[in-house]
Amino acid sequence: MAGLIEIRDMSKRHYQRGLLSRAQGGVLAVDRVSFSIEKGSVFGLVGESGCGKTTLARALLFLDPPTSGEVLFDGTRLGGLSLRELRERRRRMQIVFQDPNSALDPKMRVRDSMEEGLRNLRVPKLERERRVRKLLELVGIPSEHASGYPHEFSGGQKQRIVVARALTMDPEFLVLDEPVSNLDVSIQAQIVNLLLDLKQELSLTYLFISHDLHLVAFLSDGIGVMYQGRLVELAPTGEIMARPVHPYTLKLFASVPGFAEGASGAEGASGAEGAGPAPGKDSPAARGCPYFASCARGDLACTRVEPRLIDIGGGHMVACIKEIASADADLAHSLEGGKR
């Protein structure tokens, strides 16, 4: 399958106002991230709050353009487009945010909120009304409720309306940024099933961002693990769930009920007990592995070499010099055995 989304060494820095912030380098929220999402697939992005997941999503959609690197959508480099061309492309890429209450204007009727983008595109009134009715029915909201205001709907209904509004642009790619984290568990299941049905019916591609590993494992074809703005592990879902490798991934899995057994040895590997603080900007770890201060396996070599994602087999990518060295040793051993 062709890659619909391709990210190459994308970085995003945040600067405060004033020249001093720029002189100091700002805050690097996303650090040289690379991955691709195949058309018709679901790519799951996991990590703790503040690791840069939402920043990456906004930069990917050019809502807040990346500082460096490239984003390709269906083979087209978004950074090379004019503003008009970018707007046309962005119609094919939409985002569903975490909180439907902040996503919907409380003073606008559902119909008006959904028609807003269509009006900007100068879609005729009858076509706008037809599309709104169709999409509301598609997400399980009776079309006669289109005249209601957001406060008249439950949290699950509002999230369905937000999904329907994203679909008014007839997108091919949806970024789902924690789309069910604010909902009750029973409602979460309904929204997840809705997203799966829509993906199948409309041939959609998803970037699914969440801290819920169970949900990501259920939905995704591939998973990327993010730590302090970097991808530390990337693999097909079945592979990473069966064989998590990076110490941070092991710690993340061990902290979730139901994953502790699969992440055996995680405490020893990750130093979860008594882990040191996250490395500062000027610490040795900032020049090497960002996870060094919290990793029981790390040594001085980890402060000198910056780990990059390396394939350790079967498309399983890991950014850990210990694992890379181990994989290289196994490869050398197998080659030596072949010579004999």
C-alpha angles and dihedrals in degrees: 000000000000120000108249093185125033124178118192121192092323117183132178126196124190118212129193120221117286137044093271092068091053091046089054092051099248122237119313102218098168118030120200097311120181130182141123134225118214119226112268094015136110119234115196122209117195136178143116122295111282096026093117104262097131092040089055091050093051092047091048091056091043090238083127103013120229119258092227141352131054138282118198122193114192089339095310120117105230094201091063096055127101118242091260093049091047091054090052091050092046090062086070091052121059137170133219110204129213100250117051090189092065093038094060124063105235090212095055126081115238091249093054092046092053094044095050096090092042091054090054088055089049093238109173117260097246091051091048092052092046092051093047092051092048095049095046090053089046092058094043101260115126107244092228087069091066090099092060128103123239094254089062092065134072122245092261092048091050091052089051089052091050090052090048091050091053089052094055088084090057093236129189096203129045128190108208107197107193089316096176105029093102094050134087116262094252091051091046090061091052093051093046091051089047091053091050092049092049092048091054096042098043099031093239131174119217139204101197115197118192146133090219105100094188090056095044092049090050096049107031135085091195134016133210121195115211128201125175093341096313134100107239098175135017128176146132109289097248091050098049093043091051096040116022107180115173113087091234091051090050091051091047092050094045091055092060120079110245095027099069093091093050090049096050113167091024095128093056093043097047103034089231090161109074093352114180124244122280110276116263127231094266098038121113089249089061087066093045133017112354091212095054097104091057099038122097091196096056125107136174091288088066090061093052102046125056108219117228127191109278126181109243092182140307095028091303106144122194132178100208123109091209092057092042091052090048092050091048091050091051090049092049090048093051091048090049090051090052092054090056 
